[in-house]
Amino acid sequence: MNIVKDFSLTNYNTFHIDVKADYFCEIHSLEDLQELLSHNIFLNNNRLILGGGSNILFTSDFSGLVIKNSIKSIEEIHEDEHFVFVKAGAGVIWDELVNYCVNKNYGGIENLTYIPGTVGAAPIQNIGAYGAELKDVFYSLEGVVLKENKLKEFYKKDCYFGYRSSIFKNEYKNKIFISSVTLKLNKIPKINIEYSALKESAKNYKTEELTVAKISEIVKEIRKSKLPDPSEFGNAGSFFKNPEVDKETKERLENEFEDIISFNTDKDIYKIPAGWLIEKCGLKGFRLGNTGTYKKQALVIINFNNASGKEIYEFSNFIKDKVYNKFQIELETEVNVV
């Protein structure tokens, strides 16, 4: 375990924001973590736990200690006739876990293909895409509660999963170091193509061709067609959550905008695509200085040319204002702003 001073975080966030941390440490095991927990630098500084850096926007240098979670392992710990339980280290790249499961024909996370980030960050955000969410296959996670220095296991009922939310994004934010996540996957996969874009692409295949591997391949193609590669344009994927509105608001919007898109998520609760709202404000492919929105997906904010985190944050507020003025809907940031 090694603590580095004045550490550049440029290559540790997918926005490629040029910022530094006072201190930086990479954790490869629980033994590393135990050593860190008794260190003066850990005890006397602000702390930030970092996964893949794909859902974070640094608006300035970080005053304190950044802890990079790099615990990596994948193992099958139990199985029965119908399910297999796969346990992965929190530092494993999420898509590597997806590929592992797809190659084994284990069903449940194929719709979550090609989402950037690490396994440990997945339950924090309750990642979701194309009609699936992590909570659908989540069984448990293990993590060290930092204040108590105690390894604790959280089951699904303990996590309070919501839309891009969990207890780890709220009550336990930066208070727990997640070490592993266990998923409960189907040995006899049940294909999910309810999401409209996925259903449309699936029409090109016979039912028997729609395997876990094929769904994963289709999702990857769709994502690649809509989202920029962070190595080309710094970004963190979807910057905003899709807002949820009541029936009255939905009907008001339908009267004003005939082409509105909405999805019923619960009784009288509807989700409006944030990308559609932003696009209707004329901001798809819009550029302001060194930042802007992606030409193929208005929900994605781009770092075109060495933008600062502050520039990107101010641009996100510009978008929020435009959307609110047109629709009276408040956009909520999905990305973690630091």
CSV table of C-alpha atoms in Angstrom, one decimal:
chain,number,residue,atom,x,y,z
A,1,MET,CA,0.0,0.0,0.0
A,2,ASN,CA,1.5,3.3,-1.2
A,3,ILE,CA,0.2,6.8,-0.7
A,4,VAL,CA,1.3,9.3,-3.3
A,5,LYS,CA,1.2,13.1,-2.9
A,6,ASP,CA,0.0,15.7,-5.4
A,7,PHE,CA,-1.4,13.0,-7.7
A,8,SER,CA,-2.9,13.8,-11.1
A,9,LEU,CA,-6.5,12.4,-11.6
A,10,THR,CA,-6.6,13.2,-15.3
A,11,ASN,CA,-6.5,9.5,-16.3
A,12,TYR,CA,-8.8,8.5,-13.4
A,13,ASN,CA,-11.9,10.3,-14.6
A,14,THR,CA,-13.6,9.8,-18.0
A,15,PHE,CA,-14.2,13.5,-18.4
A,16,HIS,CA,-10.4,13.8,-18.4
A,17,ILE,CA,-10.5,16.8,-16.1
A,18,ASP,CA,-7.0,18.0,-15.2
A,19,VAL,CA,-7.1,18.0,-11.4
A,20,LYS,CA,-5.0,16.7,-8.6
A,21,ALA,CA,-5.6,15.1,-5.3
A,22,ASP,CA,-3.5,16.0,-2.2
A,23,TYR,CA,-3.1,12.3,-1.7
A,24,PHE,CA,-3.8,9.1,-3.7
A,25,CYS,CA,-3.8,5.5,-2.7
A,26,GLU,CA,-4.8,2.3,-4.6
A,27,ILE,CA,-6.3,-0.6,-2.6
A,28,HIS,CA,-5.9,-4.1,-4.0
A,29,SER,CA,-7.0,-6.1,-1.0
A,30,LEU,CA,-8.7,-5.8,2.4
A,31,GLU,CA,-5.3,-6.1,3.9
A,32,ASP,CA,-4.3,-2.9,2.1
A,33,LEU,CA,-7.4,-1.3,3.4
A,34,GLN,CA,-6.6,-2.3,7.0
A,35,GLU,CA,-3.2,-0.7,6.7
A,36,LEU,CA,-4.7,2.5,5.3
A,37,LEU,CA,-7.3,2.8,8.0
A,38,SER,CA,-4.7,3.3,10.7
A,39,HIS,CA,-2.6,5.8,8.7
A,40,ASN,CA,-2.6,9.5,9.7
A,41,ILE,CA,-3.3,10.7,6.2
A,42,PHE,CA,-6.5,8.6,6.2
A,43,LEU,CA,-7.5,9.8,9.7
A,44,ASN,CA,-6.8,13.5,9.2
A,45,ASN,CA,-8.1,14.2,5.7
A,46,ASN,CA,-11.3,14.4,3.6
A,47,ARG,CA,-11.7,11.1,1.7
A,48,LEU,CA,-13.2,10.1,-1.7
A,49,ILE,CA,-13.5,6.5,-2.8
A,50,LEU,CA,-13.1,6.2,-6.6
A,51,GLY,CA,-14.1,3.3,-8.9
A,52,GLY,CA,-13.7,3.7,-12.7
A,53,GLY,CA,-14.2,7.5,-12.6
A,54,SER,CA,-16.9,7.2,-15.2
A,55,ASN,CA,-19.7,8.9,-13.2
A,56,ILE,CA,-17.8,11.8,-11.5
A,57,LEU,CA,-17.1,15.4,-12.4
A,58,PHE,CA,-14.3,17.1,-10.6
A,59,THR,CA,-14.8,20.9,-10.4
A,60,SER,CA,-11.5,21.6,-8.7
A,61,ASP,CA,-8.5,19.8,-7.2
A,62,PHE,CA,-9.5,17.4,-4.4
A,63,SER,CA,-8.3,18.5,-1.0
A,64,GLY,CA,-7.8,15.2,0.8
A,65,LEU,CA,-7.2,11.5,0.0
A,66,VAL,CA,-8.6,9.7,-3.1
A,67,ILE,CA,-8.8,6.0,-2.5
A,68,LYS,CA,-8.9,3.9,-5.8
A,69,ASN,CA,-10.7,0.6,-5.4
A,70,SER,CA,-8.8,-2.0,-7.3
A,71,ILE,CA,-9.9,-5.3,-5.6
A,72,LYS,CA,-10.2,-7.7,-8.5
A,73,SER,CA,-11.6,-11.3,-8.6
A,74,ILE,CA,-14.5,-13.2,-10.1
A,75,GLU,CA,-15.7,-16.5,-8.6
A,76,GLU,CA,-18.8,-18.7,-8.7
A,77,ILE,CA,-19.6,-19.3,-5.0
A,78,HIS,CA,-22.9,-21.3,-5.3
A,79,GLU,CA,-25.3,-22.7,-7.7
A,80,ASP,CA,-28.5,-24.8,-7.8
A,81,GLU,CA,-30.7,-26.1,-10.6
A,82,HIS,CA,-31.9,-22.6,-11.7
A,83,PHE,CA,-29.4,-20.0,-10.5
A,84,VAL,CA,-25.7,-19.3,-10.1
A,85,PHE,CA,-24.2,-16.9,-7.6
A,86,VAL,CA,-21.2,-14.9,-9.0
A,87,LYS,CA,-19.1,-12.9,-6.6
A,88,ALA,CA,-16.9,-10.2,-8.1
A,89,GLY,CA,-14.3,-7.8,-6.5
A,90,ALA,CA,-15.4,-4.2,-6.4
A,91,GLY,CA,-12.5,-3.1,-8.6
A,92,VAL,CA,-13.4,-5.4,-11.5
A,93,ILE,CA,-14.4,-3.5,-14.6
A,94,TRP,CA,-18.1,-3.9,-14.9
A,95,ASP,CA,-18.1,-4.9,-18.6
A,96,GLU,CA,-15.5,-7.6,-17.8
A,97,LEU,CA,-18.0,-9.2,-15.4
A,98,VAL,CA,-20.7,-8.9,-18.0
A,99,ASN,CA,-18.5,-10.6,-20.6
A,100,TYR,CA,-17.6,-13.4,-18.1
A,101,CYS,CA,-21.3,-14.1,-17.4
A,102,VAL,CA,-22.4,-13.8,-21.1
A,103,ASN,CA,-19.6,-16.3,-22.1
A,104,LYS,CA,-21.0,-18.7,-19.5
A,105,ASN,CA,-24.6,-18.1,-20.8
A,106,TYR,CA,-25.7,-16.8,-17.4
A,107,GLY,CA,-28.7,-14.5,-17.8
A,108,GLY,CA,-29.5,-11.2,-16.1
A,109,ILE,CA,-26.9,-8.6,-16.9
A,110,GLU,CA,-26.7,-8.9,-20.7
A,111,ASN,CA,-28.8,-5.7,-21.1
A,112,LEU,CA,-26.3,-3.9,-18.9
A,113,THR,CA,-23.5,-4.5,-21.4
A,114,TYR,CA,-20.9,-1.8,-22.2
A,115,ILE,CA,-21.8,0.4,-19.2
A,116,PRO,CA,-18.5,2.0,-18.0
A,117,GLY,CA,-17.3,1.8,-14.5
A,118,THR,CA,-16.5,-0.8,-11.9
A,119,VAL,CA,-18.5,-3.5,-10.1
A,120,GLY,CA,-18.3,-1.7,-6.8
A,121,ALA,CA,-19.9,1.4,-8.3
A,122,ALA,CA,-22.8,-0.5,-9.8
A,123,PRO,CA,-24.9,-0.9,-6.7
A,124,ILE,CA,-24.2,2.7,-5.5
A,125,GLN,CA,-25.9,4.0,-8.7
A,126,ASN,CA,-28.2,1.0,-9.2
A,127,ILE,CA,-27.0,1.1,-12.8
A,128,GLY,CA,-29.6,0.4,-15.4
A,129,ALA,CA,-30.2,0.4,-19.2
A,130,TYR,CA,-32.5,-1.1,-21.8
A,131,GLY,CA,-35.2,-2.3,-19.4
A,132,ALA,CA,-32.9,-3.8,-16.8
A,133,GLU,CA,-31.4,-2.6,-13.5
A,134,LEU,CA,-28.7,-4.0,-11.2
A,135,LYS,CA,-31.3,-4.6,-8.5
A,136,ASP,CA,-32.9,-7.2,-10.7
A,137,VAL,CA,-30.0,-9.5,-10.2
A,138,PHE,CA,-28.4,-8.2,-7.0
A,139,TYR,CA,-28.0,-10.6,-4.2
A,140,SER,CA,-25.6,-9.0,-1.7
A,141,LEU,CA,-22.4,-7.0,-1.2
A,142,GLU,CA,-19.6,-6.9,1.3
A,143,GLY,CA,-18.0,-3.7,2.5
A,144,VAL,CA,-16.0,-2.2,5.3
A,145,VAL,CA,-17.9,0.5,7.2
A,146,LEU,CA,-15.0,2.9,7.7
A,147,LYS,CA,-16.0,4.6,11.0
A,148,GLU,CA,-16.4,1.2,12.7
A,149,ASN,CA,-13.7,-0.6,10.7
A,150,LYS,CA,-16.2,-3.5,10.4
A,151,LEU,CA,-16.9,-5.8,7.4
A,152,LYS,CA,-20.6,-5.9,6.8
A,153,GLU,CA,-22.8,-7.7,4.4
A,154,PHE,CA,-25.8,-5.9,2.8
A,155,TYR,CA,-28.6,-7.9,1.1
A,156,LYS,CA,-31.0,-6.5,-1.4
A,157,LYS,CA,-33.6,-5.4,1.2
A,158,ASP,CA,-30.9,-3.4,3.0
A,159,CYS,CA,-29.9,-1.4,0.0
A,160,TYR,CA,-33.0,0.7,-0.6
A,161,PHE,CA,-32.5,0.6,-4.4
A,162,GLY,CA,-34.3,3.3,-6.3
A,163,TYR,CA,-33.9,5.0,-9.7
A,164,ARG,CA,-30.1,5.5,-10.0
A,165,SER,CA,-30.0,5.5,-6.2
A,166,SER,CA,-29.3,3.4,-3.2
A,167,ILE,CA,-28.4,3.7,0.5
A,168,PHE,CA,-24.7,3.8,-0.6
A,169,LYS,CA,-25.4,7.0,-2.6
A,170,ASN,CA,-27.1,8.6,0.4
A,171,GLU,CA,-26.7,7.5,4.0
A,172,TYR,CA,-23.4,5.5,3.3
A,173,LYS,CA,-21.9,7.9,0.8
A,174,ASN,CA,-18.1,7.8,1.2
A,175,LYS,CA,-18.7,5.9,4.5
A,176,ILE,CA,-18.3,2.4,3.2
A,177,PHE,CA,-15.5,0.7,1.1
A,178,ILE,CA,-17.3,-1.9,-1.0
A,179,SER,CA,-15.1,-5.0,-1.4
A,180,SER,CA,-17.3,-7.4,-3.4
A,181,VAL,CA,-20.7,-7.7,-5.0
A,182,THR,CA,-22.6,-11.0,-5.5
A,183,LEU,CA,-25.2,-11.4,-8.3
A,184,LYS,CA,-27.9,-14.1,-8.6
A,185,LEU,CA,-28.0,-15.0,-12.3
A,186,ASN,CA,-30.2,-17.4,-14.3
A,187,LYS,CA,-28.8,-20.6,-15.6
A,188,ILE,CA,-31.8,-20.8,-17.9
A,189,PRO,CA,-31.8,-17.2,-19.3
A,190,LYS,CA,-35.0,-15.2,-19.7
A,191,ILE,CA,-34.5,-12.8,-22.5
A,192,ASN,CA,-35.7,-9.2,-21.9
A,193,ILE,CA,-36.4,-7.1,-25.0
A,194,GLU,CA,-39.2,-4.9,-23.7
A,195,TYR,CA,-37.2,-1.7,-24.2
A,196,SER,CA,-38.3,-0.2,-27.5
A,197,ALA,CA,-34.9,0.3,-29.2
A,198,LEU,CA,-33.9,-3.3,-28.2
A,199,LYS,CA,-37.2,-4.7,-29.4
A,200,GLU,CA,-36.8,-3.0,-32.7
A,201,SER,CA,-33.3,-4.4,-33.2
A,202,ALA,CA,-34.4,-7.8,-32.1
A,203,LYS,CA,-36.9,-8.0,-35.0
A,204,ASN,CA,-33.9,-8.8,-37.3
A,205,TYR,CA,-33.4,-12.2,-35.5
A,206,LYS,CA,-35.4,-15.4,-35.1
A,207,THR,CA,-36.5,-16.1,-31.5
A,208,GLU,CA,-34.0,-19.0,-31.1
A,209,GLU,CA,-31.2,-16.6,-32.1
A,210,LEU,CA,-31.9,-14.2,-29.3
A,211,THR,CA,-29.4,-15.7,-26.8
A,212,VAL,CA,-27.7,-13.9,-23.9
A,213,ALA,CA,-24.7,-13.3,-26.2
A,214,LYS,CA,-26.8,-11.9,-29.0
A,215,ILE,CA,-28.7,-9.5,-26.7
A,216,SER,CA,-25.3,-8.3,-25.3
A,217,GLU,CA,-24.1,-7.8,-28.8
A,218,ILE,CA,-27.2,-5.8,-29.9
A,219,VAL,CA,-27.0,-3.6,-26.8
A,220,LYS,CA,-23.3,-2.9,-27.4
A,221,GLU,CA,-24.0,-1.9,-31.0
A,222,ILE,CA,-26.9,0.4,-29.9
A,223,ARG,CA,-24.7,2.0,-27.2
A,224,LYS,CA,-21.8,2.5,-29.5
A,225,SER,CA,-24.1,4.2,-32.1
A,226,LYS,CA,-25.4,6.7,-29.5
A,227,LEU,CA,-22.6,7.3,-27.0
A,228,PRO,CA,-19.2,8.8,-27.6
A,229,ASP,CA,-16.0,6.9,-26.8
A,230,PRO,CA,-14.4,8.7,-23.7
A,231,SER,CA,-11.0,8.2,-25.2
A,232,GLU,CA,-12.1,10.5,-28.1
A,233,PHE,CA,-14.4,12.9,-26.2
A,234,GLY,CA,-14.3,13.2,-22.4
A,235,ASN,CA,-17.7,12.4,-21.0
A,236,ALA,CA,-19.5,10.5,-18.2
A,237,GLY,CA,-22.4,9.1,-20.3
A,238,SER,CA,-25.9,10.3,-19.2
A,239,PHE,CA,-25.3,13.5,-17.3
A,240,PHE,CA,-28.9,13.8,-16.1
A,241,LYS,CA,-31.6,11.4,-14.7
A,242,ASN,CA,-34.8,11.0,-16.7
A,243,PRO,CA,-37.3,13.1,-14.6
A,244,GLU,CA,-40.3,11.5,-13.1
A,245,VAL,CA,-43.6,13.4,-13.2
A,246,ASP,CA,-47.2,12.9,-12.0
A,247,LYS,CA,-50.1,12.3,-14.3
A,248,GLU,CA,-51.3,15.9,-14.3
A,249,THR,CA,-47.8,17.2,-15.4
A,250,LYS,CA,-47.7,14.5,-18.1
A,251,GLU,CA,-51.1,15.5,-19.5
A,252,ARG,CA,-50.1,19.2,-19.4
A,253,LEU,CA,-47.1,18.4,-21.5
A,254,GLU,CA,-49.1,16.2,-23.9
A,255,ASN,CA,-51.4,19.1,-24.6
A,256,GLU,CA,-48.4,21.4,-25.3
A,257,PHE,CA,-46.1,18.9,-27.1
A,258,GLU,CA,-47.8,16.3,-29.4
A,259,ASP,CA,-44.5,14.4,-29.9
A,260,ILE,CA,-43.7,14.0,-26.2
A,261,ILE,CA,-42.3,10.6,-25.1
A,262,SER,CA,-43.2,9.1,-21.7
A,263,PHE,CA,-43.0,5.8,-19.8
A,264,ASN,CA,-45.3,4.7,-17.1
A,265,THR,CA,-43.1,3.5,-14.2
A,266,ASP,CA,-45.6,3.3,-11.4
A,267,LYS,CA,-49.2,4.2,-10.6
A,268,ASP,CA,-49.7,7.7,-12.1
A,269,ILE,CA,-45.9,8.3,-12.2
A,270,TYR,CA,-44.3,8.8,-15.6
A,271,LYS,CA,-40.7,9.1,-16.7
A,272,ILE,CA,-39.9,11.7,-19.4
A,273,PRO,CA,-36.6,11.2,-21.3
A,274,ALA,CA,-34.2,14.0,-20.3
A,275,GLY,CA,-32.6,13.7,-23.7
A,276,TRP,CA,-35.9,14.5,-25.4
A,277,LEU,CA,-36.4,17.6,-23.1
A,278,ILE,CA,-32.9,18.9,-23.9
A,279,GLU,CA,-33.3,18.3,-27.6
A,280,LYS,CA,-36.6,20.1,-27.7
A,281,CYS,CA,-34.7,23.1,-26.2
A,282,GLY,CA,-32.5,23.1,-29.3
A,283,LEU,CA,-29.5,21.9,-27.4
A,284,LYS,CA,-28.7,18.6,-29.1
A,285,GLY,CA,-25.2,18.9,-30.6
A,286,PHE,CA,-25.0,22.4,-29.0
A,287,ARG,CA,-21.5,23.7,-28.2
A,288,LEU,CA,-20.5,26.5,-25.8
A,289,GLY,CA,-16.8,27.1,-25.6
A,290,ASN,CA,-14.9,23.9,-24.7
A,291,THR,CA,-18.0,21.9,-23.8
A,292,GLY,CA,-21.3,20.9,-25.3
A,293,THR,CA,-23.8,18.1,-25.9
A,294,TYR,CA,-23.1,15.1,-28.1
A,295,LYS,CA,-24.5,15.3,-31.6
A,296,LYS,CA,-26.2,11.9,-31.3
A,297,GLN,CA,-27.4,12.1,-27.8
A,298,ALA,CA,-28.4,15.3,-26.0
A,299,LEU,CA,-28.2,13.7,-22.6
A,300,VAL,CA,-24.4,13.4,-22.9
A,301,ILE,CA,-22.2,16.4,-22.1
A,302,ILE,CA,-18.8,16.5,-23.9
A,303,ASN,CA,-15.4,17.8,-22.9
A,304,PHE,CA,-14.3,19.0,-26.4
A,305,ASN,CA,-11.0,20.7,-25.7
A,306,ASN,CA,-9.6,20.6,-22.1
A,307,ALA,CA,-12.6,22.1,-20.5
A,308,SER,CA,-12.4,22.6,-16.7
A,309,GLY,CA,-14.8,20.8,-14.5
A,310,LYS,CA,-16.2,24.2,-13.5
A,311,GLU,CA,-17.0,24.9,-17.2
A,312,ILE,CA,-18.8,21.6,-17.6
A,313,TYR,CA,-20.8,22.1,-14.4
A,314,GLU,CA,-21.8,25.7,-15.4
A,315,PHE,CA,-22.9,24.3,-18.8
A,316,SER,CA,-25.0,21.6,-17.1
A,317,ASN,CA,-26.7,24.4,-15.1
A,318,PHE,CA,-27.3,26.3,-18.4
A,319,ILE,CA,-29.1,23.2,-19.7
A,320,LYS,CA,-31.2,22.8,-16.5
A,321,ASP,CA,-32.3,26.5,-16.8
A,322,LYS,CA,-33.3,26.1,-20.4
A,323,VAL,CA,-35.3,22.9,-19.7
A,324,TYR,CA,-37.0,24.4,-16.7
A,325,ASN,CA,-38.0,27.6,-18.5
A,326,LYS,CA,-39.6,25.6,-21.3
A,327,PHE,CA,-41.2,22.7,-19.4
A,328,GLN,CA,-41.2,23.7,-15.7
A,329,ILE,CA,-39.3,20.4,-15.0
A,330,GLU,CA,-36.2,20.3,-12.9
A,331,LEU,CA,-33.5,18.1,-14.2
A,332,GLU,CA,-31.5,16.2,-11.6
A,333,THR,CA,-27.8,15.5,-12.1
A,334,GLU,CA,-26.9,11.8,-12.4
A,335,VAL,CA,-23.2,12.4,-12.3
A,336,ASN,CA,-21.5,12.8,-9.0
A,337,VAL,CA,-20.2,16.4,-8.8
A,338,VAL,CA,-17.2,17.0,-6.5
